[in-house]
Short mmCIF file of C-alpha atoms and ligand atoms in Angstrom, two decimals:
data_model
loop_
_atom_site.label_atom_id
_atom_site.label_comp_id
_atom_site.label_asym_id
_atom_site.label_seq_id
_atom_site.Cartn_x
_atom_site.Cartn_y
_atom_site.Cartn_z
CA MET A 1 43.98 24.75 -12.56
CA LYS A 2 45.22 21.83 -14.57
CA VAL A 3 42.40 19.95 -16.23
CA SER A 4 43.11 16.32 -17.05
CA LYS A 5 42.73 14.95 -20.55
CA THR A 6 40.09 12.50 -19.33
CA VAL A 7 37.93 15.33 -17.98
CA LEU A 8 38.33 17.33 -21.18
CA ALA A 9 37.39 14.28 -23.22
CA ALA A 10 34.32 13.73 -21.05
CA ILE A 11 33.24 17.36 -21.46
CA ALA A 12 33.71 17.15 -25.21
CA ALA A 13 31.72 13.93 -25.38
CA ALA A 14 28.90 15.40 -23.30
CA ALA A 15 28.85 18.57 -25.40
CA SER A 16 28.67 16.64 -28.66
CA GLY A 17 25.91 14.50 -27.18
CA LEU A 18 23.92 17.62 -26.32
CA GLY A 19 24.66 19.12 -29.72
CA SER A 20 23.21 16.13 -31.47
CA GLY A 21 20.02 16.46 -29.44
CA ALA A 22 20.55 13.57 -27.00
CA ALA A 23 18.46 14.22 -23.90
CA LEU A 24 19.96 13.92 -20.44
CA ALA A 25 18.52 11.11 -18.33
CA GLU A 26 15.77 12.14 -15.93
CA ASN A 27 16.51 10.73 -12.49
CA TRP A 28 13.26 9.90 -10.77
CA ASP A 29 13.47 9.07 -7.07
CA LEU A 30 10.61 6.85 -5.95
CA PRO A 31 10.05 6.95 -2.17
CA ALA A 32 8.45 3.77 -0.80
CA ALA A 33 7.52 2.86 2.77
CA TYR A 34 8.20 -0.87 2.95
CA PRO A 35 11.37 -3.00 3.17
CA ALA A 36 13.53 -3.67 0.11
CA THR A 37 12.61 -7.36 0.28
CA ASN A 38 8.84 -6.74 0.37
CA PHE A 39 7.09 -7.77 -2.86
CA HIS A 40 5.68 -4.26 -3.39
CA THR A 41 9.17 -2.81 -3.31
CA GLU A 42 10.46 -5.54 -5.62
CA THR A 43 7.61 -4.77 -7.99
CA ALA A 44 8.54 -1.07 -7.95
CA VAL A 45 12.17 -1.94 -8.72
CA ALA A 46 11.04 -4.12 -11.65
CA PHE A 47 8.81 -1.23 -12.78
CA GLY A 48 11.87 1.05 -12.73
CA ALA A 49 13.85 -1.40 -14.86
CA CYS A 50 10.94 -1.61 -17.29
CA VAL A 51 10.75 2.19 -17.56
CA LYS A 52 14.50 2.49 -18.07
CA GLY A 53 14.41 -0.06 -20.87
CA ALA A 54 11.28 1.30 -22.53
CA THR A 55 12.57 4.91 -22.51
CA ALA A 56 16.08 3.89 -23.69
CA GLY A 57 17.50 5.18 -20.40
CA ARG A 58 15.83 8.60 -20.57
CA VAL A 59 13.91 7.98 -17.34
CA ASP A 60 15.88 6.34 -14.55
CA VAL A 61 13.71 5.42 -11.55
CA THR A 62 15.46 4.77 -8.21
CA VAL A 63 13.35 3.14 -5.49
CA HIS A 64 14.06 4.23 -1.89
CA PRO A 65 12.55 1.61 0.45
CA ASN A 66 11.61 1.73 4.14
CA GLY A 67 10.48 5.35 4.33
CA ALA A 68 14.15 6.37 4.00
CA LEU A 69 13.55 9.27 1.60
CA PHE A 70 10.10 10.29 2.88
CA LYS A 71 8.21 8.58 5.68
CA GLY A 72 5.14 6.67 4.53
CA ASN A 73 2.73 9.33 5.66
CA ASP A 74 4.67 12.10 3.85
CA ILE A 75 5.09 10.38 0.47
CA LYS A 76 1.83 11.49 -1.09
CA ARG A 77 2.30 15.13 -0.20
CA ALA A 78 5.92 14.99 -1.38
CA VAL A 79 4.78 13.82 -4.82
CA GLN A 80 1.86 16.29 -4.99
CA THR A 81 4.23 19.19 -4.32
CA GLY A 82 6.94 17.91 -6.65
CA GLN A 83 9.53 17.17 -3.97
CA ALA A 84 9.55 13.67 -5.46
CA PRO A 85 8.46 12.99 -9.06
CA ILE A 86 6.89 9.61 -8.23
CA GLY A 87 6.08 7.60 -5.11
CA GLU A 88 4.28 4.60 -3.66
CA ARG A 89 1.74 4.88 -0.87
CA LEU A 90 -0.85 2.80 0.96
CA ILE A 91 -3.75 4.85 -0.34
CA SER A 92 -6.32 4.00 2.36
CA ALA A 93 -4.10 5.86 4.83
CA HIS A 94 -5.45 9.01 3.13
CA ALA A 95 -9.16 8.26 3.45
CA ASN A 96 -9.47 11.21 5.83
CA GLU A 97 -8.75 13.50 2.83
CA ASN A 98 -11.39 11.84 0.71
CA ALA A 99 -13.46 8.73 1.54
CA LEU A 100 -12.80 7.36 -1.97
CA PHE A 101 -9.22 6.65 -0.93
CA GLY A 102 -10.71 4.16 1.52
CA VAL A 103 -12.75 2.24 -1.05
CA ASP A 104 -10.39 -0.75 -0.73
CA SER A 105 -10.77 -0.88 3.07
CA ILE A 106 -14.48 -1.35 3.64
CA PRO A 107 -14.59 -4.45 5.87
CA PHE A 108 -15.76 -7.58 4.05
CA LEU A 109 -16.98 -5.73 0.94
CA ALA A 110 -14.23 -7.29 -1.18
CA SER A 111 -12.22 -9.79 0.79
CA SER A 112 -10.74 -12.05 -1.90
CA PHE A 113 -8.29 -11.22 -4.69
CA ASP A 114 -10.97 -11.63 -7.37
CA ALA A 115 -13.46 -9.42 -5.53
CA SER A 116 -10.77 -6.85 -4.84
CA GLU A 117 -9.84 -6.68 -8.53
CA LYS A 118 -13.48 -6.22 -9.47
CA LEU A 119 -13.95 -3.45 -6.90
CA TRP A 120 -10.78 -1.67 -8.01
CA LYS A 121 -11.87 -1.84 -11.64
CA ALA A 122 -15.16 -0.20 -10.67
CA ALA A 123 -13.38 2.45 -8.58
CA ARG A 124 -10.49 3.26 -10.88
CA PRO A 125 -12.10 5.89 -13.14
CA GLU A 126 -13.26 7.94 -10.12
CA LEU A 127 -9.92 7.47 -8.39
CA GLU A 128 -7.94 8.54 -11.46
CA LYS A 129 -10.01 11.75 -11.53
CA LEU A 130 -9.38 12.29 -7.85
CA PHE A 131 -5.63 11.80 -8.27
CA ALA A 132 -5.62 14.21 -11.22
CA SER A 133 -7.39 16.83 -9.09
CA GLN A 134 -4.51 16.53 -6.61
CA ASN A 135 -1.77 17.08 -9.20
CA LEU A 136 -1.07 13.35 -9.46
CA VAL A 137 -1.04 10.82 -12.29
CA TYR A 138 -2.15 7.28 -11.40
CA VAL A 139 0.49 4.82 -12.58
CA TYR A 140 -0.43 1.46 -11.00
CA ALA A 141 -1.75 -0.23 -7.86
CA VAL A 142 -1.10 -3.60 -6.21
CA PRO A 143 -3.15 -5.20 -3.41
CA TRP A 144 -1.69 -6.50 -0.17
CA PRO A 145 -2.78 -10.01 0.82
CA PRO A 146 -6.01 -10.21 2.89
CA GLN A 147 -5.85 -8.54 6.28
CA GLY A 148 -5.93 -10.54 9.50
CA LEU A 149 -5.71 -9.84 13.22
CA TYR A 150 -2.48 -10.23 15.20
CA THR A 151 -2.75 -10.55 18.99
CA LYS A 152 -0.79 -11.64 22.02
CA LYS A 153 -3.57 -13.86 23.38
CA ALA A 154 -6.47 -15.96 22.21
CA VAL A 155 -9.41 -13.79 21.14
CA ASN A 156 -12.82 -15.46 21.27
CA SER A 157 -14.94 -12.35 20.97
CA VAL A 158 -14.36 -8.61 20.61
CA ALA A 159 -14.74 -8.31 24.41
CA ASP A 160 -11.24 -9.85 24.60
CA LEU A 161 -9.88 -6.86 22.66
CA LYS A 162 -11.19 -4.19 25.00
CA GLY A 163 -8.46 -1.85 26.26
CA VAL A 164 -5.75 -3.43 24.05
CA LYS A 165 -3.20 -1.06 22.49
CA PHE A 166 -3.79 -1.40 18.78
CA ARG A 167 -1.53 -0.29 15.94
CA SER A 168 -3.56 1.32 13.16
CA TYR A 169 -2.39 2.26 9.65
CA SER A 170 -5.51 3.83 8.19
CA VAL A 171 -8.86 5.39 8.97
CA ALA A 172 -10.57 1.99 8.75
CA THR A 173 -8.16 0.26 11.14
CA ALA A 174 -8.52 3.12 13.63
CA ARG A 175 -12.31 2.86 13.38
CA ILE A 176 -12.27 -0.87 14.11
CA ALA A 177 -10.15 -0.17 17.18
CA GLU A 178 -12.69 2.39 18.30
CA LEU A 179 -15.64 0.06 17.76
CA ALA A 180 -13.90 -2.69 19.75
CA GLY A 181 -12.90 -0.37 22.59
CA MET A 182 -9.20 -0.70 21.80
CA ILE A 183 -6.68 2.12 22.04
CA PRO A 184 -5.51 3.00 18.53
CA VAL A 185 -2.05 4.34 17.77
CA GLN A 186 -1.08 5.20 14.19
CA ILE A 187 2.25 3.57 13.31
CA GLU A 188 3.98 3.18 9.94
CA ALA A 189 5.12 -0.32 8.97
CA ALA A 190 8.74 0.86 9.15
CA ASP A 191 8.26 1.56 12.89
CA LEU A 192 6.11 -1.47 13.65
CA SER A 193 8.75 -3.90 14.97
CA GLN A 194 9.93 -1.32 17.44
CA ALA A 195 6.38 -0.52 18.54
CA LEU A 196 5.75 -4.21 19.18
CA ALA A 197 9.09 -4.72 20.91
CA THR A 198 8.54 -1.79 23.27
CA GLY A 199 4.89 -2.52 24.04
CA VAL A 200 3.56 0.60 22.27
CA ALA A 201 1.19 -1.77 20.46
CA ASP A 202 -0.07 -5.22 21.45
CA SER A 203 -2.27 -5.94 18.47
CA PHE A 204 -2.62 -4.98 14.82
CA ILE A 205 -4.43 -5.80 11.61
CA SER A 206 -2.28 -6.49 8.58
CA SER A 207 -1.33 -9.11 6.02
CA GLY A 208 0.85 -12.16 6.49
CA SER A 209 3.33 -10.26 4.35
CA THR A 210 3.86 -7.46 6.87
CA GLY A 211 3.71 -9.94 9.76
CA PHE A 212 6.55 -11.79 8.05
CA ASP A 213 8.51 -8.57 7.44
CA VAL A 214 8.34 -7.58 11.12
CA LYS A 215 8.88 -11.15 12.42
CA ALA A 216 5.53 -10.97 14.19
CA TRP A 217 6.25 -14.30 15.94
CA GLU A 218 8.83 -12.60 18.13
CA TYR A 219 6.05 -10.60 19.82
CA MET A 220 2.67 -12.05 18.95
CA THR A 221 1.06 -15.43 19.55
CA HIS A 222 -2.04 -15.46 17.30
CA PHE A 223 -2.93 -14.61 13.72
CA TYR A 224 -6.64 -14.71 12.89
CA GLU A 225 -7.37 -15.03 9.17
CA VAL A 226 -10.17 -12.50 9.22
CA ASP A 227 -9.79 -11.57 5.51
CA ALA A 228 -11.20 -8.13 6.23
CA TRP A 229 -10.07 -6.41 3.00
CA LEU A 230 -7.11 -6.10 0.61
CA PRO A 231 -5.73 -2.58 0.79
CA ARG A 232 -3.64 -1.25 -2.09
CA ASN A 233 -0.39 0.52 -2.55
CA VAL A 234 -0.70 3.01 -5.39
CA VAL A 235 2.22 4.35 -7.40
CA PHE A 236 1.52 7.87 -8.65
CA ALA A 237 3.59 10.52 -10.41
CA ASN A 238 3.67 14.28 -10.02
CA LYS A 239 1.58 15.69 -12.87
CA ASP A 240 4.07 18.41 -13.82
CA ALA A 241 7.04 16.02 -13.81
CA PHE A 242 5.02 13.61 -15.93
CA ALA A 243 4.00 16.36 -18.35
CA LYS A 244 7.66 17.15 -19.01
CA LEU A 245 8.26 13.67 -20.43
CA SER A 246 7.75 13.10 -24.15
CA ALA A 247 4.44 11.51 -25.16
CA ALA A 248 6.31 8.30 -26.00
CA ASP A 249 8.00 8.17 -22.59
CA GLN A 250 4.70 8.89 -20.82
CA ALA A 251 3.08 6.01 -22.68
CA ALA A 252 6.05 3.76 -21.88
CA MET A 253 5.74 4.56 -18.18
CA LEU A 254 2.01 3.82 -18.09
CA LYS A 255 2.57 0.57 -19.99
CA CYS A 256 5.22 -0.47 -17.47
CA GLY A 257 2.67 0.44 -14.79
CA GLU A 258 0.12 -1.97 -16.30
CA GLN A 259 2.79 -4.67 -16.30
CA ALA A 260 3.74 -3.92 -12.68
CA ALA A 261 0.07 -4.15 -11.65
CA THR A 262 -0.21 -7.60 -13.24
CA GLU A 263 3.07 -8.88 -11.82
CA GLY A 264 2.44 -7.40 -8.37
CA LEU A 265 -1.01 -8.97 -8.19
CA ALA A 266 0.41 -12.37 -9.17
CA LYS A 267 3.07 -12.10 -6.46
CA SER A 268 0.55 -11.01 -3.84
CA ARG A 269 -1.65 -14.02 -4.65
CA ALA A 270 1.26 -16.46 -4.73
CA LEU A 271 2.80 -15.23 -1.48
CA THR A 272 -0.36 -15.11 0.66
CA GLN A 273 -0.23 -18.71 1.86
CA LYS A 274 3.55 -18.78 1.99
CA TYR A 275 3.56 -16.01 4.58
CA ILE A 276 0.76 -17.53 6.62
CA ASP A 277 2.70 -20.82 6.62
CA ALA A 278 5.77 -18.92 7.82
CA LEU A 279 3.82 -17.52 10.78
CA ALA A 280 2.66 -21.04 11.68
CA ALA A 281 6.16 -22.48 11.18
CA ASN A 282 7.37 -19.91 13.70
CA LYS A 283 4.90 -21.30 16.25
CA MET A 284 2.12 -18.76 15.99
CA THR A 285 -1.44 -20.06 16.31
CA VAL A 286 -2.95 -19.42 12.90
CA GLY A 287 -6.56 -19.92 11.90
CA LYS A 288 -10.00 -18.50 11.20
CA PRO A 289 -11.82 -16.50 13.89
CA ASN A 290 -14.51 -18.44 15.76
CA ALA A 291 -18.19 -17.90 14.91
CA THR A 292 -18.77 -15.30 17.65
CA LEU A 293 -15.80 -13.13 16.71
CA LYS A 294 -16.63 -13.50 13.03
CA ALA A 295 -20.24 -12.39 13.59
CA GLU A 296 -19.12 -9.41 15.67
CA LEU A 297 -16.59 -8.34 13.05
CA ASP A 298 -19.22 -8.76 10.33
CA ALA A 299 -21.44 -6.37 12.29
CA TYR A 300 -18.60 -3.82 12.38
CA GLY A 301 -18.38 -4.31 8.64
CA LYS A 302 -22.05 -3.37 8.22
CA THR A 303 -21.64 -0.28 10.39
CA MET A 304 -18.52 0.81 8.54
CA THR A 305 -20.01 0.18 5.11
CA ALA A 306 -22.88 2.52 5.99
CA GLU A 307 -20.48 5.11 7.39
CA TRP A 308 -18.33 4.96 4.28
CA ALA A 309 -21.35 5.29 1.98
CA ALA A 310 -22.49 8.38 3.87
CA LYS A 311 -19.07 10.00 3.49
CA ALA A 312 -18.34 8.91 -0.09
CA GLY A 313 -21.64 10.27 -1.43
CA ALA A 314 -22.92 9.70 -4.96
CA GLY A 315 -19.47 8.88 -6.38
CA GLY A 316 -18.97 6.19 -3.77
CA LYS A 317 -22.43 4.76 -4.27
CA ALA A 318 -21.88 4.56 -8.03
CA ILE A 319 -18.70 2.53 -7.44
CA VAL A 320 -20.33 0.07 -5.06
CA ASP A 321 -23.35 -0.27 -7.38
CA ALA A 322 -21.09 -0.93 -10.37
CA TYR A 323 -19.10 -3.45 -8.32
CA GLU A 324 -22.19 -5.30 -7.14
CA ALA A 325 -23.88 -5.27 -10.55
CA LYS A 326 -21.09 -6.97 -12.49
N1 PCA B 401 0.77 -4.13 5.29
C1 PCA B 401 0.81 -2.71 5.47
C2 PCA B 401 -0.50 -2.22 5.00
C3 PCA B 401 -1.34 -3.39 4.73
C4 PCA B 401 -0.43 -4.54 4.89
O1 PCA B 401 -0.72 -5.71 4.66
C5 PCA B 401 1.01 -2.32 6.88
O2 PCA B 401 0.73 -3.08 7.78
O3 PCA B 401 1.42 -1.17 7.10
#
């Protein structure tokens, strides 16, 4: 076989690079579940650029949006088992594994950005331990905008929701469906437009951000600003993959994570109203729930807070106490 001069030169260059101790770049695929244009995905891409710069190219993170590499529900397990070195996941979707993963989805416990930050701060030490026990390293987390209710008709009380097919994305959303007598069906955001288009779901709870991503106005008529909670996407790394990085590169990655958390939070805050305005501009009826619906949802909140406390035990109670004390 004839080997070209260019190939030989490339081999020689690579060999001399290795000889002088230059490390090969680590390619880290980061599976994500939301569209490329979603602010969480953009934040993850910016995080990747930060890591690349801060590690002088030794760690090269590639974000794979839309559940293309692993579906949303498979991302966490993929990272735990090392099939992916890092990933982003809506963590409350895993509250059935451990109630602590649902700390950000207790209805009306923390329903503003400030409250949500305070709650996360209180929860973070316990959560970091929990991630570590699952072979994961916590890198950063960013909240979605407050969650509201999308429907295809006016809803004046929970009685109007009875029997409605409801798309859930977490244990808490499924529980609300159950309490309201709706029929829950678990659907990833990547499959949501299709579910709405085909009538698999006629209602859902989510942010203006996801409503915007799926063009909710093509299927739904109402968005109630319930402000139920602000669930988080968490970016976590596989512990073994992380341990293989040098101490300096590990520190660089965590520092980029802190930066991503700050930038992602700022974007989430800034975009909240913009997305709600977009729903209204596309002729959806947008507004607060009426007093009856609000009171009924508040009562669900009380029930679910008690249920969560019973499941989350002493660790959960310590978090809520710390949150309420500060
Ligand atoms: N969007 C995601 C989770 C929370 C949100 O605002 C979704 O609907 O799947």
